[in-house]
Short mmCIF file of C-alpha atoms in Angstrom, two decimals:
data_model
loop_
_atom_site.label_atom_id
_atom_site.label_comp_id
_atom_site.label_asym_id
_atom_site.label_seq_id
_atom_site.Cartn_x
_atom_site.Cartn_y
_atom_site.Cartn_z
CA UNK A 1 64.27 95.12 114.18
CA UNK A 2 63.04 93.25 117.27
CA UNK A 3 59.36 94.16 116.72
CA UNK A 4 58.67 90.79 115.15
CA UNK A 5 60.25 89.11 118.26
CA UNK A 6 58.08 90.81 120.29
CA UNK A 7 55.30 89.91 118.88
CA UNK A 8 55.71 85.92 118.56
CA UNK A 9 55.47 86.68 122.36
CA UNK A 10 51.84 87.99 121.88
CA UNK A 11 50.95 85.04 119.96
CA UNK A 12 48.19 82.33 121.51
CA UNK A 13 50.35 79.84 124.05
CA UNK A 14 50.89 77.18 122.13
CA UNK A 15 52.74 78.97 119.43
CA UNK A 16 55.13 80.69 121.51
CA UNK A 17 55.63 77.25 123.80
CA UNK A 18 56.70 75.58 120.29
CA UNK A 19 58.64 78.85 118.71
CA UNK A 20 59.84 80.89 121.39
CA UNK A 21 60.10 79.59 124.70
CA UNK A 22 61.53 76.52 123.34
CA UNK A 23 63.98 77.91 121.53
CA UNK A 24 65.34 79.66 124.60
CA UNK A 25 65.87 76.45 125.95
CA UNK A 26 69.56 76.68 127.45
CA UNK A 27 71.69 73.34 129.16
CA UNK A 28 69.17 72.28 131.73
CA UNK A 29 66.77 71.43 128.72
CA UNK A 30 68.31 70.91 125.41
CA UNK A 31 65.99 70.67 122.25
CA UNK A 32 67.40 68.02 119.78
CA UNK A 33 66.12 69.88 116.99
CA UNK A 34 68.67 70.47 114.08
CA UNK A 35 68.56 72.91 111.38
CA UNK A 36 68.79 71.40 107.82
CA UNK A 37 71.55 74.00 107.11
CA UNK A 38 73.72 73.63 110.27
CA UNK A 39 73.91 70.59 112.46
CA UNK A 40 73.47 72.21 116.12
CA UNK A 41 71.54 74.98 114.95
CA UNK A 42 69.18 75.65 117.82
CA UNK A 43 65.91 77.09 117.49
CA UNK A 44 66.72 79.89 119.06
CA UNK A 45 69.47 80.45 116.84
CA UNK A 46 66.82 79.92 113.90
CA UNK A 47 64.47 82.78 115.57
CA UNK A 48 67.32 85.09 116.01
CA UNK A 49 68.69 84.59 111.92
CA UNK A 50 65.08 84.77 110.85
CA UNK A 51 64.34 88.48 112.88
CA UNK A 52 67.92 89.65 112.93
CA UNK A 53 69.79 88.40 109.89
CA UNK A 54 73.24 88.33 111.58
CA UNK A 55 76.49 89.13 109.82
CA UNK A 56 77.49 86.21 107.96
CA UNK A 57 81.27 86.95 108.89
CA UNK A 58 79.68 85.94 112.74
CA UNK A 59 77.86 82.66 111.54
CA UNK A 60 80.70 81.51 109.87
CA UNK A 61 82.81 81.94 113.44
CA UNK A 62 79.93 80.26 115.34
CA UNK A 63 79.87 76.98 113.59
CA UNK A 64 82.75 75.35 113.30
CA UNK A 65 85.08 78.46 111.48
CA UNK A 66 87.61 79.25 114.17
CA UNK A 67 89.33 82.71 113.78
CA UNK A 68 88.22 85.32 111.27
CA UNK A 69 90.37 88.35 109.76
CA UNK A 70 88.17 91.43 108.62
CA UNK A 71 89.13 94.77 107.23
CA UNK A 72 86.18 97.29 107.53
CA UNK A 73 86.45 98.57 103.84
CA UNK A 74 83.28 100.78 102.06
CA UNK A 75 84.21 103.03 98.89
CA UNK A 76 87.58 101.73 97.78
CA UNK A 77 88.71 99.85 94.41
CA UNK A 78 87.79 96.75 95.25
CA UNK A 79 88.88 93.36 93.62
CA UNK A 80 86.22 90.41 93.63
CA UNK A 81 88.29 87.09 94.29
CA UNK A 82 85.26 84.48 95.56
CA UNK A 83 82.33 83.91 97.55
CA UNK A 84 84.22 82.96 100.80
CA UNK A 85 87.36 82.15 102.27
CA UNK A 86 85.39 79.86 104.69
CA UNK A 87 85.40 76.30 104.57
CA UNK A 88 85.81 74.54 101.20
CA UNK A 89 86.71 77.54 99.56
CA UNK A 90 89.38 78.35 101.79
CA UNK A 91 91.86 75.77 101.24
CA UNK A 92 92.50 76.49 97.12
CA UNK A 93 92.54 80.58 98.37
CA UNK A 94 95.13 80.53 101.31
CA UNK A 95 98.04 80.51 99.65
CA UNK A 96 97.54 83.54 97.96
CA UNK A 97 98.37 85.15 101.72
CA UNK A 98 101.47 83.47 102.63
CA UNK A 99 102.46 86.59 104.90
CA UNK A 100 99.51 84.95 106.92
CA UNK A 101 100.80 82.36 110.00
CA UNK A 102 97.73 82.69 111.79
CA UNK A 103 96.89 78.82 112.13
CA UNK A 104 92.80 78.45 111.27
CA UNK A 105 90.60 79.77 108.75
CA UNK A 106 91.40 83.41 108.34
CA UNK A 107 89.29 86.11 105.69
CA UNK A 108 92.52 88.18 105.32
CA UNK A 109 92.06 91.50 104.21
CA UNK A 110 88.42 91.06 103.16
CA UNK A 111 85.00 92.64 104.01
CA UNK A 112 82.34 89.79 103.99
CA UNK A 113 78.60 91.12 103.48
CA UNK A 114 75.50 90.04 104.24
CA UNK A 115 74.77 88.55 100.70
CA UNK A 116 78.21 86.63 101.33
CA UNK A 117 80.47 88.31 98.86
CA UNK A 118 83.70 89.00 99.70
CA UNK A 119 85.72 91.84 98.61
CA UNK A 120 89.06 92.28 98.87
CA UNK A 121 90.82 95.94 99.07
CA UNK A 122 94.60 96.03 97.02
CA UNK A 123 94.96 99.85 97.11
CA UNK A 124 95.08 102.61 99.19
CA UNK A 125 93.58 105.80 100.59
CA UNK A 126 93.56 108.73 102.74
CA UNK A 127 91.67 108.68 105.70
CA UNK A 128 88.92 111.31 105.89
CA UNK A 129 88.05 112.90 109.06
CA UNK A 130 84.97 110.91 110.98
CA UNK A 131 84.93 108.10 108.56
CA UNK A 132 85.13 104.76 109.09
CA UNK A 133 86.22 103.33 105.89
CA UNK A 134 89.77 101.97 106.23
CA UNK A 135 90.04 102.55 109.64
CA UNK A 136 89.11 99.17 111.65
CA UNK A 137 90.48 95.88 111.22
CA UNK A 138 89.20 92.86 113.53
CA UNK A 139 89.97 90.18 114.34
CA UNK A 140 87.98 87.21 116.49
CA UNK A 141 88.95 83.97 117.69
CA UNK A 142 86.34 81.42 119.31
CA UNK A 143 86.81 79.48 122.06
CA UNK A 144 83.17 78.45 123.30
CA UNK A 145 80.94 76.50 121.16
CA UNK A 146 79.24 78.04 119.98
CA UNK A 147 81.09 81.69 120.43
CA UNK A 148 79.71 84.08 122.59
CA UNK A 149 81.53 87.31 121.89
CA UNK A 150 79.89 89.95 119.07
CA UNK A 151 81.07 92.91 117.72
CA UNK A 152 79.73 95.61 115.50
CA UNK A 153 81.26 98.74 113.61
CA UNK A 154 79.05 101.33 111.92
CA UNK A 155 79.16 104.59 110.46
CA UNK A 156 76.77 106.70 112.63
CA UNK A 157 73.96 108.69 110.27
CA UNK A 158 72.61 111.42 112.10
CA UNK A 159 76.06 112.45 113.78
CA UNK A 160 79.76 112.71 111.88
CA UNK A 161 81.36 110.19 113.33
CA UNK A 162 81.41 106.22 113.74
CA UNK A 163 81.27 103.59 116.69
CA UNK A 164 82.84 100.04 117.43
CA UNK A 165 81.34 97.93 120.20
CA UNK A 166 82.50 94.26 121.77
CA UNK A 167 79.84 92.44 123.62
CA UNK A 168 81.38 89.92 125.39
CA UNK A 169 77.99 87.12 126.63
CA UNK A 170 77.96 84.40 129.33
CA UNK A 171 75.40 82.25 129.86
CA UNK A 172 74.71 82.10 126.27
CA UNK A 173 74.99 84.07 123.09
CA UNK A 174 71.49 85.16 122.70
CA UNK A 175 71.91 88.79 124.46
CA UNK A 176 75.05 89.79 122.89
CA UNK A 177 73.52 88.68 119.80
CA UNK A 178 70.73 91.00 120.60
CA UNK A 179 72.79 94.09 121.16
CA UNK A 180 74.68 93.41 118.47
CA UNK A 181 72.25 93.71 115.82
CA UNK A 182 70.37 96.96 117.62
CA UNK A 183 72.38 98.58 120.09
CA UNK A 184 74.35 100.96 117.35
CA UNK A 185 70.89 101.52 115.65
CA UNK A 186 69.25 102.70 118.34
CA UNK A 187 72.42 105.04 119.54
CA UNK A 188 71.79 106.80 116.05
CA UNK A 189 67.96 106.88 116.20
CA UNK A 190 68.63 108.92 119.98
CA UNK A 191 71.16 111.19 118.39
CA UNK A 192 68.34 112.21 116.02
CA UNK A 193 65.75 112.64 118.61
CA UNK A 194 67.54 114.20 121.11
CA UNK A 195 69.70 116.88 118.95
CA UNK A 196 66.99 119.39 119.37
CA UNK A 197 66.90 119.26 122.82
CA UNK A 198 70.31 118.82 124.11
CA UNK A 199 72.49 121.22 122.14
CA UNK A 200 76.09 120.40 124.00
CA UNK A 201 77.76 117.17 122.11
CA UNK A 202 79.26 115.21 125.24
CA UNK A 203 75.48 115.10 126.65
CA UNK A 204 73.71 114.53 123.55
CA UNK A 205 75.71 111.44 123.04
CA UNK A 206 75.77 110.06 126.28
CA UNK A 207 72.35 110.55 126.94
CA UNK A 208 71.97 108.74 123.64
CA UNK A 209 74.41 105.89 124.42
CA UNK A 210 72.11 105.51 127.94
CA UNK A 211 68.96 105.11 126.37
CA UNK A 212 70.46 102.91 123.74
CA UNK A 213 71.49 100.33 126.40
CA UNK A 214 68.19 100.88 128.37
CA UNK A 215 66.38 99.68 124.82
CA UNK A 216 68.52 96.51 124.56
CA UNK A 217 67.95 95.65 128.38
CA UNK A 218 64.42 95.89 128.29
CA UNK A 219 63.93 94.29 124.40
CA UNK A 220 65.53 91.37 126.33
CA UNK A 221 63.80 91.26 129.37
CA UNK A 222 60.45 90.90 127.51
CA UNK A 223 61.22 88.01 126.19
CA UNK A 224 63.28 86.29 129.21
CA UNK A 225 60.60 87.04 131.63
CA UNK A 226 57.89 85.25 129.34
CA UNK A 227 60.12 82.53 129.00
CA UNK A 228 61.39 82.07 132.72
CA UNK A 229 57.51 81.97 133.51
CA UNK A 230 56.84 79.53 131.05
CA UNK A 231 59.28 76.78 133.19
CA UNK A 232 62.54 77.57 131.18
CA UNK A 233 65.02 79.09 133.94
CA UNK A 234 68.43 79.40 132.21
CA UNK A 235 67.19 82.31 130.50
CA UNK A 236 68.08 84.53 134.11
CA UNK A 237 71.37 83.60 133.97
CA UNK A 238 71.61 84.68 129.98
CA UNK A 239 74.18 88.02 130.07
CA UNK A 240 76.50 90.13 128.24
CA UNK A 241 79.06 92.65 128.94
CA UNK A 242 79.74 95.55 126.77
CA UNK A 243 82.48 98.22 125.34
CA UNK A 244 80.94 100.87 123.36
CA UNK A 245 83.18 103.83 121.69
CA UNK A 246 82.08 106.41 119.54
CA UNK A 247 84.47 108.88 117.80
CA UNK A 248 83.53 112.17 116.82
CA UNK A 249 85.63 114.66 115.78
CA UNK A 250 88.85 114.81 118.00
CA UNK A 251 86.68 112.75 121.32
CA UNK A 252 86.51 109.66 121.95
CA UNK A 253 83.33 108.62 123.57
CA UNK A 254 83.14 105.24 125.83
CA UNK A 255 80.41 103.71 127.33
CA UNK A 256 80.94 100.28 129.17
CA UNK A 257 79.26 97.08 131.36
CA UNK A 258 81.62 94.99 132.58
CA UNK A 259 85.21 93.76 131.59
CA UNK A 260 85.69 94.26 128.11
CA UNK A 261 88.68 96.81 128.15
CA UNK A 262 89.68 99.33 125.34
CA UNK A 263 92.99 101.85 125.47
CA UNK A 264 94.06 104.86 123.06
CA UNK A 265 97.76 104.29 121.86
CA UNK A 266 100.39 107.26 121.55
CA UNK A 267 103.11 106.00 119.30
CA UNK A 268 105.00 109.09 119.60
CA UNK A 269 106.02 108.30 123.25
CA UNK A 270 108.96 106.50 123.62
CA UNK A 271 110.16 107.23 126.52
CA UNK A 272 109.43 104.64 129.90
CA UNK A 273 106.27 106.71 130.27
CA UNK A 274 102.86 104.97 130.10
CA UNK A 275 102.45 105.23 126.43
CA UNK A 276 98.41 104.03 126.55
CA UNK A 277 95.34 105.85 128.48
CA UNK A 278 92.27 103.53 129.55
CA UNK A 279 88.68 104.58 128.37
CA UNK A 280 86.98 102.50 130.68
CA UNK A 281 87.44 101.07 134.05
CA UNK A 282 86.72 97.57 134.50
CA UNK A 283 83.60 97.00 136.54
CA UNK A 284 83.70 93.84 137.80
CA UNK A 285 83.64 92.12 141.80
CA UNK A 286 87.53 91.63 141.61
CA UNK A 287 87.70 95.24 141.39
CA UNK A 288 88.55 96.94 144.66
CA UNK A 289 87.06 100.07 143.52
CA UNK A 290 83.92 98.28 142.62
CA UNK A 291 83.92 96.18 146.35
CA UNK A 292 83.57 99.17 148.33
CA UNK A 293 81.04 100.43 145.76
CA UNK A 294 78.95 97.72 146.68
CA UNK A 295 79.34 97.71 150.14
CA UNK A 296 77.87 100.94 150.75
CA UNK A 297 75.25 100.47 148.91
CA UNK A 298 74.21 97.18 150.41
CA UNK A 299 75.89 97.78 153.82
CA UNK A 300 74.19 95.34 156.08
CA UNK A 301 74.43 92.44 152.86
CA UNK A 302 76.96 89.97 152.28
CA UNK A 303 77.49 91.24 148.85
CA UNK A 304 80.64 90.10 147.49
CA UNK A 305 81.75 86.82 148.07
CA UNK A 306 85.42 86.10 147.20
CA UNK A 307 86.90 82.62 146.44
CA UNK A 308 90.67 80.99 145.92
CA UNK A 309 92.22 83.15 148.55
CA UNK A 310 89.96 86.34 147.37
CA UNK A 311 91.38 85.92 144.11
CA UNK A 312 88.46 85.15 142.52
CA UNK A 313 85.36 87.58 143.85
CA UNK A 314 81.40 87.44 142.53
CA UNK A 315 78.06 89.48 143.00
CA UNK A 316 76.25 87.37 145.81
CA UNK A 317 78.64 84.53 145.25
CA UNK A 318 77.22 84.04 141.50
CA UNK A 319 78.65 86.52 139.02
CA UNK A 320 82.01 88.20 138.75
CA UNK A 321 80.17 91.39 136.34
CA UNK A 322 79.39 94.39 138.45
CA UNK A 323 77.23 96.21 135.31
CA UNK A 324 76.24 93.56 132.39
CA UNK A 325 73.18 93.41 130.44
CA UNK A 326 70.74 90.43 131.26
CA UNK A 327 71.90 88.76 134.44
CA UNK A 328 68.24 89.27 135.60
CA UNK A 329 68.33 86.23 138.83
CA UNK A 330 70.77 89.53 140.65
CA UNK A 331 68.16 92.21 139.13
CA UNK A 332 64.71 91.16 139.53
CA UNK A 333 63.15 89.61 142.07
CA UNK A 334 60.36 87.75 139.31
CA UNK A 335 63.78 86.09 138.02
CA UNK A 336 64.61 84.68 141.63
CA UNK A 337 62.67 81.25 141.36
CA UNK A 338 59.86 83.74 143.89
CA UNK A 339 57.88 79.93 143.89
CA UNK A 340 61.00 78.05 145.16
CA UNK A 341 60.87 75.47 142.54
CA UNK A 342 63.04 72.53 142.86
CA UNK A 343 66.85 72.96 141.60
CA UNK A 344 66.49 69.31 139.57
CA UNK A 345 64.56 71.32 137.27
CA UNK A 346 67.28 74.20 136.81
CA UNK A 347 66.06 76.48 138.97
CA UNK A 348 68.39 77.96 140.78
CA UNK A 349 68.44 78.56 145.07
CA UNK A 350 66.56 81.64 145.15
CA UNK A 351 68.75 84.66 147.00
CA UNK A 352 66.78 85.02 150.36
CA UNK A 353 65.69 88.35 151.41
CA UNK A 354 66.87 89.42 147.82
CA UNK A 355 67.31 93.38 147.55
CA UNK A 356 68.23 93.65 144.06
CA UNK A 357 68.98 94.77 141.87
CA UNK A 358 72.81 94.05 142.97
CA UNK A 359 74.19 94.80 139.44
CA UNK A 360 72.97 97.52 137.16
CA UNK A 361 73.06 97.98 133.07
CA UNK A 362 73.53 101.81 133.35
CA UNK A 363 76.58 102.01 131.58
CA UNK A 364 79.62 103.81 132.86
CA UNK A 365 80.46 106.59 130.52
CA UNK A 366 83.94 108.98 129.68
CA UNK A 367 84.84 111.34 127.09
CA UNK A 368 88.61 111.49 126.25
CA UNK A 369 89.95 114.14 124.04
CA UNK A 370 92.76 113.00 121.08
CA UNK A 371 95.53 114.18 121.46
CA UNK A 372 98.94 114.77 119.36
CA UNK A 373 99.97 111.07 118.70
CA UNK A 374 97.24 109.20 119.69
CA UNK A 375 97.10 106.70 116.78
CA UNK A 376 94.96 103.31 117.48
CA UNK A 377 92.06 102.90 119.56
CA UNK A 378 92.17 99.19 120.52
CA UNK A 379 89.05 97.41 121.87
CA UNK A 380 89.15 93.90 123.20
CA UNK A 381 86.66 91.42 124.78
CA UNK A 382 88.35 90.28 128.33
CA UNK A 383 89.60 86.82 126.51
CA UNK A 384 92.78 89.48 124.69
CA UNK A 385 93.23 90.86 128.44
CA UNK A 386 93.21 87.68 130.11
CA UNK A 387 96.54 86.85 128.09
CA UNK A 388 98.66 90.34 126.94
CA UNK A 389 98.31 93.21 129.39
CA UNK A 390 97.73 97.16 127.78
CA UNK A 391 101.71 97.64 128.53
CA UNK A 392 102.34 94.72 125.88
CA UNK A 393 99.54 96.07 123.51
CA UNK A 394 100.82 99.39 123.26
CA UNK A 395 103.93 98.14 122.36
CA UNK A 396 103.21 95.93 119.64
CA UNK A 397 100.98 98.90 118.26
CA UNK A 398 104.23 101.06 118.39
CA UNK A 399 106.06 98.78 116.80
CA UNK A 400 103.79 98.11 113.93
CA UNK A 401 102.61 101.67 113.64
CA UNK A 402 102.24 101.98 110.18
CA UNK A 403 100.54 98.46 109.39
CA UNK A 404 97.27 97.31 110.80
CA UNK A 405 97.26 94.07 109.47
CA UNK A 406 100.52 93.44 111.13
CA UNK A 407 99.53 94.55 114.73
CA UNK A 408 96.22 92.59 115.18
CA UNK A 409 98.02 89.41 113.93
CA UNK A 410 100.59 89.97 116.22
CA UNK A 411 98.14 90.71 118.98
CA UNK A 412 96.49 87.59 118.18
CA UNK A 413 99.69 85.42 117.77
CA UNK A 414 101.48 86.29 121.36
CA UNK A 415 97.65 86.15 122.66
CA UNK A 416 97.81 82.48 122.20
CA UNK A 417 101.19 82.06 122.59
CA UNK A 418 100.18 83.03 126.46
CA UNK A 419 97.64 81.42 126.61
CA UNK A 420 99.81 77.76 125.46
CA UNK A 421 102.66 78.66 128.16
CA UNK A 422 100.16 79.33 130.70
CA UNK A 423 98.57 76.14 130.36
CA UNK A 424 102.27 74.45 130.01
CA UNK A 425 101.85 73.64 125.81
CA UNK A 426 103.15 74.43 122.91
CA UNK A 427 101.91 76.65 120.72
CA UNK A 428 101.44 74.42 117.92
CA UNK A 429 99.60 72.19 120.19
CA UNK A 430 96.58 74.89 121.98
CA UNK A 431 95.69 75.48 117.93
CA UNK A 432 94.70 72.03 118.01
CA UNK A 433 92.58 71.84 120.88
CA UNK A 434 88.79 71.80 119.81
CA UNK A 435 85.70 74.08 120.33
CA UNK A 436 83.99 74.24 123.65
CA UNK A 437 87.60 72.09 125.14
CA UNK A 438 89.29 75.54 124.20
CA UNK A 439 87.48 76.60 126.81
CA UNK A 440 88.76 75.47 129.41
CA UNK A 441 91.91 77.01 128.56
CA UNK A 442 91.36 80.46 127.31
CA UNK A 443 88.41 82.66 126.43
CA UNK A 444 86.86 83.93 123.41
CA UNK A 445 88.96 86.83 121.68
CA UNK A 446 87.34 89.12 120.05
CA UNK A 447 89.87 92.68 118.92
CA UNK A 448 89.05 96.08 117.36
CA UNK A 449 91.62 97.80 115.63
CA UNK A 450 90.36 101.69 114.82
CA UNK A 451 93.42 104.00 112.90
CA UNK A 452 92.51 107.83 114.83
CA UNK A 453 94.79 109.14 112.36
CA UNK A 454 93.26 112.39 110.88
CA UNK A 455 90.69 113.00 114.08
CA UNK A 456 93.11 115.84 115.26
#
């Protein structure tokens, strides 16, 4: 899909100064160009819609439509209501949902598609063994304008089973945009290339999931590296973190860069026993586990610098992400301003006697078996775990056990709720607070809801 990005970069100079490397353009040089269709539509943004034709559910979140409500629904009776829930449309449709409290424009119950129909699901089915359909409701919530957390869900082709991912960017949207659109792709396309040379399951789809995420790094890099050269620095610090799991069969396989977190949820515990299991382990400098990582690989290096009473700990003093995608100033030395160009034009202080790369974007992989109980796998981006810890999850989960709809809006709900009492508000007041101000006060939320019932 990114074939035709690659190739503007082939194009003579002056082409890919005017199309591509100024539409990678981040803060420290902002075009003023505007899209006749959105106001604040980058070019970059136009480059990306034009060779990746995002999800119109995600363009609708990243200008100006706050929180969106999907339910991942594919061969079902379906009802057709309207074109969109969004904007206009929304205000004569929302009172259809009155069960709905959720404060901004919500799709409720709807599957939006890329030719912007939505279709809304009344009835109700059994779930059938590695199928996605009817399993996955979402739910995301923007805080940064524009957003910077993706998602995807697919139904894998050349392997029975189906995968959810968050991609959680910083520095910019443009990577997680990126893996977004080909990271799932490109885990099926492995799957079928491998399958005749790795016969075990666990290795054929880890070793698929790896050279998935190796794709998406280096589909990236070609185009960062061209720009950075060209005089446009802020690409380097362009990043994204990642939670990918793929079920198949009774296994649950994760695969993760960074801080996103995701936990299985057993409602038939209800005893005072942990009633969730972690897939992944969060890999970022904060992390104990991940300090003394570090230090022994870089053992004579002041590698982790810690802030606000070591509260707050980063990669070389610069990011907190011990694995991420992109981040290529703490990977390559070509990205470390190697001509010690002045900072007023957004270079940043090169890292002296650099070593790198500090971080890596081999993803950290587990395989958990289902067991008896285990009901939801839940998948945030690290704006839900920033406000409700897995403990409080797993509880709303139990309580809601049978309704899906009911647990991610009550996820959401007590999500902001912390976040208001945190920053000493109401919650009637955070709701108001605008896009890119947000900020300042929470993070983007972006949660997958996947039903496991019928994997056992």
């Amino acid at each position: 899909m990114y074939k035709n990005l690659t190739s503007l970069i082939q194009k003579p100079l002056s082409f890919l100064f005017n199309r591509t490397i100024k539409s990678l353009v981040l803060p420290d040089q902002k075009t003023k160009r505007k899209s006749k269709k959105q106001s604040g539509l980058t070019a970059l943004d136009e480059l990306l819609f034009r060779y990746t034709k995002p999800n119109q559910q995600f363009l609708d979140a990243k200008y100006g439509f706050n929180a969106q409500f999907i339910v991942y629904e594919n061969n079902a009776n379906y009802c057709d209501l309207s074109k969109s829930y969004s904007g206009e449309n929304n205000e004569k449709h929302q009172n259809n949902y009155k069960n709905i409290v959720l404060p901004l424009i919500m799709i409720y119950g709807c599957h939006l598609y890329i030719n912007d129909d939505t279709k809304c699901f009344f009835g109700s089915s059994s779930l059938k063994k590695n199928q996605l359909d009817q399993r996955v409701v979402l739910l995301q919530y923007a805080a940064n304008n524009p957003i910077e957390d993706r998602y995807k869900v697919s139904q894998l082709k050349n392997i029975n089973g189906y995968a959810v991912s968050v991609f959680d960017g910083h520095g910019g949207w443009q990577l997680a945009e990126l893996a977004m659109n080909i990271l799932h792709e490109k885990i099926d396309q492995y799957v079928l290339r491998n399958q005749d040379k790795i016969l075990n399951q666990d290795d054929l789809i880890q070793q698929s999931i790896s050279q998935a995420y190796s794709d998406v790094e280096e589909e990236f890099y070609k185009v960062a590296l061209q720009a950075y050269n060209m005089g446009f620095p802020s690409v380097a610090r362009v990043g994204s973190c990642a939670l990918t799991a793929i079920v198949v069969g009774n296994k649950v396989y994760s695969a993760n860069l960074g801080d996103s977190k995701g936990i299985i949820v057993n409602v038939n515990n209800k005893t005072n026993e942990k009633a969730y299991k972690k897939i992944n382990h969060t890999l970022n400098a904060n992390s104990k586990k991940e300090q003394r990582r570090l230090k022994s690989i870089f053992s004579d290096d002041d590698i982790v610098v810690c802030k606000n009473g070591n509260k707050s700990c980063y990669v070389k003093g610069r990011l907190q992400p011990t694995r991420s995608l992109g981040d290529f100033r703490l990977k390559f030395q070509e990205f470390n301003n190697p001509k010690n160009i002045s900072e007023d034009k957004g270079y940043l202080k090169s890292i002296s006697n650099f070593k790198g790369p500090y971080i890596s974007s081999t993803p950290d992989q587990n395989v958990f078996e289902i067991q008896k109980g285990d009901r939801y796998l839940v998948l945030g981006s690290d704006g839900l775990w920033d406000e409700l810890t897995k403990s409080e999850i797993s509880k709303i989960v139990q309580k809601n056990q049978n309704n899906k709809d009911e647990i991610i809006k009550q996820i959401f709900e007590e999500s902001l709720s912390h976040a208001a009492k945190s920053n000493k508000m109401s919650d009637e007041d955070i709701r108001k607070i605008p896009l890119g101000k947000r900020r300042k006060l929470h993070d983007d939320i972006t949660v997958i809801l996947v039903d496991l019932q019928g994997q056992v």
